[in-house]
Amino acid sequence: DSFRAASCKMVAEAPEYALPQRQVVRRRRPRGQRAAAESPRKRPLDEAFPGEAEGRGGEEGAALKIDAPATAAGTGAEALPEYRSQAIKGQKFEYLDHTADVQCHAWGADLPEAFANVGLAMYNYMTPIKGITVDESLSRSFEAEGHDLQSLLFNFMDELLFVFHTEFFVARRLRVTKLDRESWTIEAKAEGGKFSRDLHECGTEVKAITYSAMQILESPTEAEVFVIVDI
């Protein structure tokens, strides 16, 4: 909307906050080729067989409501072995090559943790979150809603990006406290600080979240998400 567009313009015109922008020529493969190349290695969460996620699922095997997950994103948990070579040290996320944009891949013990970690991945791409000093006075809560799981993830990340564009807030720690698949709502708490080019290392500005090749996957012991962001 016009307010968000004006806010993003404000960031671009503020030299103490503005991030470098990547100049690229966008060349995308045909949709059919992209779909084949980006096919998931696991069955999507919404296609899980009944009873596969025992104790966390409904009659279709998909989680309905998860409150207060035990593990907070950003606490330095070890990455899964199969991704360790590319994972950011001390975090559960990585960046995968993608034509023109960047694909954030994050994982966790459950879906709330994976959602939180992909949010941290986005912030970390703009500035290393290890350099952000937590200011308790800036701690904040986030809420978002959608009409399905993908729109919920999209809107959640869009809210995280919005506070960076308008308040220059960067989360150092992020925890999803509620993920409700009946009302399609999500709530999260974040601790972090205010970004400044004079104080923090500059990465590349994330301009927008996209639905392109978005994947949300889950097994009985872990969850992972893939989100391409526009840079």
PDB file of C-alpha atoms in Angstrom:
ATOM      1  CA  ASP A   1       0.000   0.000   0.000  1.00  0.00           C
ATOM      2  CA  SER A   2       1.003   3.676  -0.224  1.00  0.00           C
ATOM      3  CA  PHE A   3       2.148   3.840   3.401  1.00  0.00           C
ATOM      4  CA  ARG A   4       4.486   0.899   3.009  1.00  0.00           C
ATOM      5  CA  ALA A   5       5.818   2.231  -0.281  1.00  0.00           C
ATOM      6  CA  ALA A   6       6.559   5.594   1.321  1.00  0.00           C
ATOM      7  CA  SER A   7       8.266   3.865   4.241  1.00  0.00           C
ATOM      8  CA  CYS A   8      10.521   1.872   1.927  1.00  0.00           C
ATOM      9  CA  LYS A   9      11.391   5.077   0.051  1.00  0.00           C
ATOM     10  CA  MET A  10      12.347   6.678   3.352  1.00  0.00           C
ATOM     11  CA  VAL A  11      14.844   3.896   4.020  1.00  0.00           C
ATOM     12  CA  ALA A  12      16.362   4.258   0.576  1.00  0.00           C
ATOM     13  CA  GLU A  13      16.872   7.990   1.138  1.00  0.00           C
ATOM     14  CA  ALA A  14      18.374   7.698   4.646  1.00  0.00           C
ATOM     15  CA  PRO A  15      22.141   7.139   4.187  1.00  0.00           C
ATOM     16  CA  GLU A  16      22.703   6.073   7.783  1.00  0.00           C
ATOM     17  CA  TYR A  17      20.287   3.164   7.338  1.00  0.00           C
ATOM     18  CA  ALA A  18      20.168   2.337   3.631  1.00  0.00           C
ATOM     19  CA  LEU A  19      21.608  -1.000   2.543  1.00  0.00           C
ATOM     20  CA  PRO A  20      23.395  -1.736  -0.731  1.00  0.00           C
ATOM     21  CA  GLN A  21      21.121  -2.929  -3.515  1.00  0.00           C
ATOM     22  CA  ARG A  22      22.165  -5.771  -5.740  1.00  0.00           C
ATOM     23  CA  GLN A  23      22.171  -4.871  -9.432  1.00  0.00           C
ATOM     24  CA  VAL A  24      21.206  -7.918 -11.464  1.00  0.00           C
ATOM     25  CA  VAL A  25      19.791  -8.892 -14.821  1.00  0.00           C
ATOM     26  CA  ARG A  26      16.782 -11.106 -14.190  1.00  0.00           C
ATOM     27  CA  ARG A  27      16.816 -14.226 -16.317  1.00  0.00           C
ATOM     28  CA  ARG A  28      14.361 -16.876 -15.197  1.00  0.00           C
ATOM     29  CA  ARG A  29      13.846 -20.367 -16.482  1.00  0.00           C
ATOM     30  CA  PRO A  30      10.427 -21.306 -17.894  1.00  0.00           C
ATOM     31  CA  ARG A  31       7.945 -22.172 -15.171  1.00  0.00           C
ATOM     32  CA  GLY A  32       7.924 -25.878 -16.014  1.00  0.00           C
ATOM     33  CA  GLN A  33      11.699 -26.130 -15.755  1.00  0.00           C
ATOM     34  CA  ARG A  34      11.725 -24.281 -12.439  1.00  0.00           C
ATOM     35  CA  ALA A  35       9.105 -26.594 -10.987  1.00  0.00           C
ATOM     36  CA  ALA A  36      11.093 -29.681 -11.981  1.00  0.00           C
ATOM     37  CA  ALA A  37      14.351 -28.290 -10.632  1.00  0.00           C
ATOM     38  CA  GLU A  38      12.814 -27.191  -7.352  1.00  0.00           C
ATOM     39  CA  SER A  39      10.771 -30.293  -6.521  1.00  0.00           C
ATOM     40  CA  PRO A  40      10.811 -30.985  -2.765  1.00  0.00           C
ATOM     41  CA  ARG A  41      12.856 -33.786  -1.249  1.00  0.00           C
ATOM     42  CA  LYS A  42      10.081 -34.513   1.252  1.00  0.00           C
ATOM     43  CA  ARG A  43       6.327 -34.702   1.067  1.00  0.00           C
ATOM     44  CA  PRO A  44       4.690 -31.306   1.828  1.00  0.00           C
ATOM     45  CA  LEU A  45       3.116 -30.952   5.242  1.00  0.00           C
ATOM     46  CA  ASP A  46      -0.422 -30.669   3.915  1.00  0.00           C
ATOM     47  CA  GLU A  47      -0.044 -33.980   2.049  1.00  0.00           C
ATOM     48  CA  ALA A  48       1.085 -35.975   5.089  1.00  0.00           C
ATOM     49  CA  PHE A  49      -0.663 -39.286   5.593  1.00  0.00           C
ATOM     50  CA  PRO A  50      -3.117 -39.558   8.506  1.00  0.00           C
ATOM     51  CA  GLY A  51      -1.345 -40.233  11.789  1.00  0.00           C
ATOM     52  CA  GLU A  52       2.140 -39.561  10.444  1.00  0.00           C
ATOM     53  CA  ALA A  53       2.670 -36.630  12.808  1.00  0.00           C
ATOM     54  CA  GLU A  54       1.232 -38.420  15.832  1.00  0.00           C
ATOM     55  CA  GLY A  55       0.411 -36.168  18.758  1.00  0.00           C
ATOM     56  CA  ARG A  56       0.591 -33.015  16.652  1.00  0.00           C
ATOM     57  CA  GLY A  57      -1.866 -33.622  13.857  1.00  0.00           C
ATOM     58  CA  GLY A  58      -5.489 -33.662  12.935  1.00  0.00           C
ATOM     59  CA  GLU A  59      -7.291 -36.256  10.895  1.00  0.00           C
ATOM     60  CA  GLU A  60      -5.214 -35.344   7.831  1.00  0.00           C
ATOM     61  CA  GLY A  61      -1.932 -35.639   9.740  1.00  0.00           C
ATOM     62  CA  ALA A  62      -1.277 -31.864   9.672  1.00  0.00           C
ATOM     63  CA  ALA A  63      -0.633 -29.817  12.811  1.00  0.00           C
ATOM     64  CA  LEU A  64      -3.668 -27.832  13.895  1.00  0.00           C
ATOM     65  CA  LYS A  65      -2.364 -25.687  16.739  1.00  0.00           C
ATOM     66  CA  ILE A  66       1.024 -25.393  18.391  1.00  0.00           C
ATOM     67  CA  ASP A  67       1.412 -23.051  21.349  1.00  0.00           C
ATOM     68  CA  ALA A  68       4.580 -21.956  23.163  1.00  0.00           C
ATOM     69  CA  PRO A  69       7.297 -24.024  21.442  1.00  0.00           C
ATOM     70  CA  ALA A  70      10.155 -24.943  23.739  1.00  0.00           C
ATOM     71  CA  THR A  71      12.968 -23.882  21.400  1.00  0.00           C
ATOM     72  CA  ALA A  72      13.496 -20.231  20.493  1.00  0.00           C
ATOM     73  CA  ALA A  73      15.130 -19.399  17.186  1.00  0.00           C
ATOM     74  CA  GLY A  74      18.460 -17.639  17.436  1.00  0.00           C
ATOM     75  CA  THR A  75      19.694 -19.623  20.442  1.00  0.00           C
ATOM     76  CA  GLY A  76      22.575 -21.240  18.572  1.00  0.00           C
ATOM     77  CA  ALA A  77      21.205 -24.760  18.159  1.00  0.00           C
ATOM     78  CA  GLU A  78      23.266 -27.016  15.894  1.00  0.00           C
ATOM     79  CA  ALA A  79      22.249 -27.344  12.254  1.00  0.00           C
ATOM     80  CA  LEU A  80      20.995 -30.601  10.792  1.00  0.00           C
ATOM     81  CA  PRO A  81      23.901 -32.706   9.435  1.00  0.00           C
ATOM     82  CA  GLU A  82      22.723 -32.722   5.820  1.00  0.00           C
ATOM     83  CA  TYR A  83      22.843 -28.912   5.688  1.00  0.00           C
ATOM     84  CA  ARG A  84      25.824 -28.267   7.966  1.00  0.00           C
ATOM     85  CA  SER A  85      28.218 -27.400   5.151  1.00  0.00           C
ATOM     86  CA  GLN A  86      26.190 -24.332   4.116  1.00  0.00           C
ATOM     87  CA  ALA A  87      24.469 -23.394   7.369  1.00  0.00           C
ATOM     88  CA  ILE A  88      25.355 -20.098   9.015  1.00  0.00           C
ATOM     89  CA  LYS A  89      27.453 -20.918  12.081  1.00  0.00           C
ATOM     90  CA  GLY A  90      25.328 -21.315  15.191  1.00  0.00           C
ATOM     91  CA  GLN A  91      22.052 -20.970  13.286  1.00  0.00           C
ATOM     92  CA  LYS A  92      19.533 -23.204  11.559  1.00  0.00           C
ATOM     93  CA  PHE A  93      19.408 -21.487   8.198  1.00  0.00           C
ATOM     94  CA  GLU A  94      21.342 -21.124   4.966  1.00  0.00           C
ATOM     95  CA  TYR A  95      21.168 -19.310   1.630  1.00  0.00           C
ATOM     96  CA  LEU A  96      20.746 -21.211  -1.619  1.00  0.00           C
ATOM     97  CA  ASP A  97      21.676 -19.931  -5.061  1.00  0.00           C
ATOM     98  CA  HIS A  98      18.779 -18.688  -7.148  1.00  0.00           C
ATOM     99  CA  THR A  99      18.694 -16.703 -10.377  1.00  0.00           C
ATOM    100  CA  ALA A 100      18.520 -12.979  -9.526  1.00  0.00           C
ATOM    101  CA  ASP A 101      17.108 -13.468  -6.008  1.00  0.00           C
ATOM    102  CA  VAL A 102      18.118 -15.459  -2.931  1.00  0.00           C
ATOM    103  CA  GLN A 103      16.414 -18.485  -1.393  1.00  0.00           C
ATOM    104  CA  CYS A 104      16.318 -18.658   2.395  1.00  0.00           C
ATOM    105  CA  HIS A 105      16.235 -22.212   3.720  1.00  0.00           C
ATOM    106  CA  ALA A 106      15.541 -22.700   7.424  1.00  0.00           C
ATOM    107  CA  TRP A 107      14.672 -25.630   9.640  1.00  0.00           C
ATOM    108  CA  GLY A 108      13.827 -26.516  13.224  1.00  0.00           C
ATOM    109  CA  ALA A 109      12.430 -29.147  15.546  1.00  0.00           C
ATOM    110  CA  ASP A 110       8.912 -28.063  14.611  1.00  0.00           C
ATOM    111  CA  LEU A 111       7.096 -25.663  12.316  1.00  0.00           C
ATOM    112  CA  PRO A 112       7.101 -22.646  14.688  1.00  0.00           C
ATOM    113  CA  GLU A 113      10.873 -22.889  15.058  1.00  0.00           C
ATOM    114  CA  ALA A 114      11.358 -23.210  11.294  1.00  0.00           C
ATOM    115  CA  PHE A 115       9.159 -20.140  10.713  1.00  0.00           C
ATOM    116  CA  ALA A 116      11.168 -18.169  13.268  1.00  0.00           C
ATOM    117  CA  ASN A 117      14.467 -19.256  11.763  1.00  0.00           C
ATOM    118  CA  VAL A 118      13.525 -18.202   8.239  1.00  0.00           C
ATOM    119  CA  GLY A 119      12.646 -14.785   9.655  1.00  0.00           C
ATOM    120  CA  LEU A 120      16.104 -14.582  11.206  1.00  0.00           C
ATOM    121  CA  ALA A 121      17.611 -15.700   7.899  1.00  0.00           C
ATOM    122  CA  MET A 122      15.988 -12.733   6.179  1.00  0.00           C
ATOM    123  CA  TYR A 123      17.294 -10.272   8.760  1.00  0.00           C
ATOM    124  CA  ASN A 124      20.743 -11.861   8.684  1.00  0.00           C
ATOM    125  CA  TYR A 125      20.952 -11.385   4.911  1.00  0.00           C
ATOM    126  CA  MET A 126      20.578  -7.629   5.415  1.00  0.00           C
ATOM    127  CA  THR A 127      23.001  -7.422   8.351  1.00  0.00           C
ATOM    128  CA  PRO A 128      24.663 -10.203  10.411  1.00  0.00           C
ATOM    129  CA  ILE A 129      22.388 -10.624  13.411  1.00  0.00           C
ATOM    130  CA  LYS A 130      25.348 -11.614  15.603  1.00  0.00           C
ATOM    131  CA  GLY A 131      26.324  -7.935  15.494  1.00  0.00           C
ATOM    132  CA  ILE A 132      22.953  -6.737  16.791  1.00  0.00           C
ATOM    133  CA  THR A 133      22.926  -5.780  20.464  1.00  0.00           C
ATOM    134  CA  VAL A 134      19.611  -6.567  22.117  1.00  0.00           C
ATOM    135  CA  ASP A 135      17.826  -3.487  23.422  1.00  0.00           C
ATOM    136  CA  GLU A 136      15.082  -4.676  25.761  1.00  0.00           C
ATOM    137  CA  SER A 137      13.137  -1.458  25.216  1.00  0.00           C
ATOM    138  CA  LEU A 138      12.762  -2.396  21.543  1.00  0.00           C
ATOM    139  CA  SER A 139      11.440  -5.913  22.167  1.00  0.00           C
ATOM    140  CA  ARG A 140       8.225  -6.373  20.272  1.00  0.00           C
ATOM    141  CA  SER A 141       5.440  -8.754  19.333  1.00  0.00           C
ATOM    142  CA  PHE A 142       4.300  -9.713  15.850  1.00  0.00           C
ATOM    143  CA  GLU A 143       0.953 -10.977  14.621  1.00  0.00           C
ATOM    144  CA  ALA A 144      -0.113 -12.080  11.160  1.00  0.00           C
ATOM    145  CA  GLU A 145      -2.930 -14.022   9.552  1.00  0.00           C
ATOM    146  CA  GLY A 146      -3.566 -15.800   6.280  1.00  0.00           C
ATOM    147  CA  HIS A 147      -5.937 -18.182   4.547  1.00  0.00           C
ATOM    148  CA  ASP A 148      -3.544 -21.155   4.365  1.00  0.00           C
ATOM    149  CA  LEU A 149      -0.066 -22.105   5.550  1.00  0.00           C
ATOM    150  CA  GLN A 150       1.828 -20.432   2.702  1.00  0.00           C
ATOM    151  CA  SER A 151      -0.040 -17.136   2.985  1.00  0.00           C
ATOM    152  CA  LEU A 152       0.525 -17.249   6.748  1.00  0.00           C
ATOM    153  CA  LEU A 153       4.287 -17.617   6.261  1.00  0.00           C
ATOM    154  CA  PHE A 154       4.302 -14.906   3.582  1.00  0.00           C
ATOM    155  CA  ASN A 155       2.389 -12.418   5.744  1.00  0.00           C
ATOM    156  CA  PHE A 156       4.496 -13.224   8.815  1.00  0.00           C
ATOM    157  CA  MET A 157       7.738 -12.512   6.956  1.00  0.00           C
ATOM    158  CA  ASP A 158       6.191  -9.420   5.391  1.00  0.00           C
ATOM    159  CA  GLU A 159       5.490  -8.055   8.878  1.00  0.00           C
ATOM    160  CA  LEU A 160       9.094  -8.729   9.907  1.00  0.00           C
ATOM    161  CA  LEU A 161      10.380  -6.930   6.821  1.00  0.00           C
ATOM    162  CA  PHE A 162       7.964  -4.036   7.325  1.00  0.00           C
ATOM    163  CA  VAL A 163       9.385  -3.134  10.747  1.00  0.00           C
ATOM    164  CA  PHE A 164      12.865  -3.088   9.251  1.00  0.00           C
ATOM    165  CA  HIS A 165      11.757  -0.740   6.484  1.00  0.00           C
ATOM    166  CA  THR A 166       9.882   1.584   8.850  1.00  0.00           C
ATOM    167  CA  GLU A 167      11.707   1.322  12.193  1.00  0.00           C
ATOM    168  CA  PHE A 168      15.049  -0.245  11.166  1.00  0.00           C
ATOM    169  CA  PHE A 169      14.410  -2.999  13.717  1.00  0.00           C
ATOM    170  CA  VAL A 170      16.449  -6.194  13.347  1.00  0.00           C
ATOM    171  CA  ALA A 171      15.599  -9.266  15.429  1.00  0.00           C
ATOM    172  CA  ARG A 172      18.484 -11.013  17.175  1.00  0.00           C
ATOM    173  CA  ARG A 173      16.199 -13.622  18.700  1.00  0.00           C
ATOM    174  CA  LEU A 174      12.769 -14.624  17.455  1.00  0.00           C
ATOM    175  CA  ARG A 175      10.250 -17.055  18.935  1.00  0.00           C
ATOM    176  CA  VAL A 176       6.890 -18.087  17.516  1.00  0.00           C
ATOM    177  CA  THR A 177       4.555 -18.410  20.486  1.00  0.00           C
ATOM    178  CA  LYS A 178       1.421 -19.448  18.602  1.00  0.00           C
ATOM    179  CA  LEU A 179       0.707 -21.046  15.239  1.00  0.00           C
ATOM    180  CA  ASP A 180      -2.980 -21.781  14.816  1.00  0.00           C
ATOM    181  CA  ARG A 181      -4.077 -23.680  11.715  1.00  0.00           C
ATOM    182  CA  GLU A 182      -7.767 -23.344  12.463  1.00  0.00           C
ATOM    183  CA  SER A 183      -7.822 -19.534  12.376  1.00  0.00           C
ATOM    184  CA  TRP A 184      -4.609 -19.274  10.291  1.00  0.00           C
ATOM    185  CA  THR A 185      -2.946 -16.894  12.732  1.00  0.00           C
ATOM    186  CA  ILE A 186       0.580 -16.613  14.057  1.00  0.00           C
ATOM    187  CA  GLU A 187       2.091 -14.717  16.987  1.00  0.00           C
ATOM    188  CA  ALA A 188       5.767 -14.169  17.754  1.00  0.00           C
ATOM    189  CA  LYS A 189       8.055 -12.279  20.115  1.00  0.00           C
ATOM    190  CA  ALA A 190      11.327 -10.701  19.014  1.00  0.00           C
ATOM    191  CA  GLU A 191      14.343  -9.241  20.786  1.00  0.00           C
ATOM    192  CA  GLY A 192      16.785  -7.124  18.855  1.00  0.00           C
ATOM    193  CA  GLY A 193      18.033  -3.647  18.110  1.00  0.00           C
ATOM    194  CA  LYS A 194      18.012  -0.783  15.646  1.00  0.00           C
ATOM    195  CA  PHE A 195      20.139  -1.060  12.522  1.00  0.00           C
ATOM    196  CA  SER A 196      22.587   1.705  11.627  1.00  0.00           C
ATOM    197  CA  ARG A 197      25.186   1.734   8.867  1.00  0.00           C
ATOM    198  CA  ASP A 198      27.560   3.464  11.276  1.00  0.00           C
ATOM    199  CA  LEU A 199      27.394   0.583  13.741  1.00  0.00           C
ATOM    200  CA  HIS A 200      26.531  -2.561  11.805  1.00  0.00           C
ATOM    201  CA  GLU A 201      27.865  -4.500   8.859  1.00  0.00           C
ATOM    202  CA  CYS A 202      25.802  -4.001   5.726  1.00  0.00           C
ATOM    203  CA  GLY A 203      24.472  -6.922   3.752  1.00  0.00           C
ATOM    204  CA  THR A 204      21.988  -6.642   0.881  1.00  0.00           C
ATOM    205  CA  GLU A 205      18.553  -5.098   1.183  1.00  0.00           C
ATOM    206  CA  VAL A 206      15.579  -7.438   0.970  1.00  0.00           C
ATOM    207  CA  LYS A 207      12.896  -5.624  -0.996  1.00  0.00           C
ATOM    208  CA  ALA A 208      10.009  -8.070  -0.754  1.00  0.00           C
ATOM    209  CA  ILE A 209       8.890 -11.595   0.117  1.00  0.00           C
ATOM    210  CA  THR A 210       7.752 -13.826  -2.751  1.00  0.00           C
ATOM    211  CA  TYR A 211       5.632 -16.950  -3.180  1.00  0.00           C
ATOM    212  CA  SER A 212       7.987 -18.267  -5.869  1.00  0.00           C
ATOM    213  CA  ALA A 213       8.967 -21.895  -5.161  1.00  0.00           C
ATOM    214  CA  MET A 214       7.872 -21.517  -1.522  1.00  0.00           C
ATOM    215  CA  GLN A 215       7.966 -24.859   0.293  1.00  0.00           C
ATOM    216  CA  ILE A 216       6.844 -25.821   3.803  1.00  0.00           C
ATOM    217  CA  LEU A 217       7.849 -29.359   4.729  1.00  0.00           C
ATOM    218  CA  GLU A 218       7.601 -31.478   7.851  1.00  0.00           C
ATOM    219  CA  SER A 219       8.543 -34.902   9.136  1.00  0.00           C
ATOM    220  CA  PRO A 220       7.728 -36.344  12.572  1.00  0.00           C
ATOM    221  CA  THR A 221      11.015 -34.967  13.959  1.00  0.00           C
ATOM    222  CA  GLU A 222      11.700 -31.736  12.070  1.00  0.00           C
ATOM    223  CA  ALA A 223      10.310 -29.036   9.803  1.00  0.00           C
ATOM    224  CA  GLU A 224      11.870 -26.881   7.111  1.00  0.00           C
ATOM    225  CA  VAL A 225      10.856 -23.989   4.883  1.00  0.00           C
ATOM    226  CA  PHE A 226      12.163 -22.483   1.646  1.00  0.00           C
ATOM    227  CA  VAL A 227      11.364 -18.846   0.846  1.00  0.00           C
ATOM    228  CA  ILE A 228      12.706 -16.763  -2.041  1.00  0.00           C
ATOM    229  CA  VAL A 229      13.091 -13.066  -1.248  1.00  0.00           C
ATOM    230  CA  ASP A 230      13.428 -10.267  -3.776  1.00  0.00           C
ATOM    231  CA  ILE A 231      16.705  -8.375  -3.496  1.00  0.00           C
TER     232      ILE A 231
END
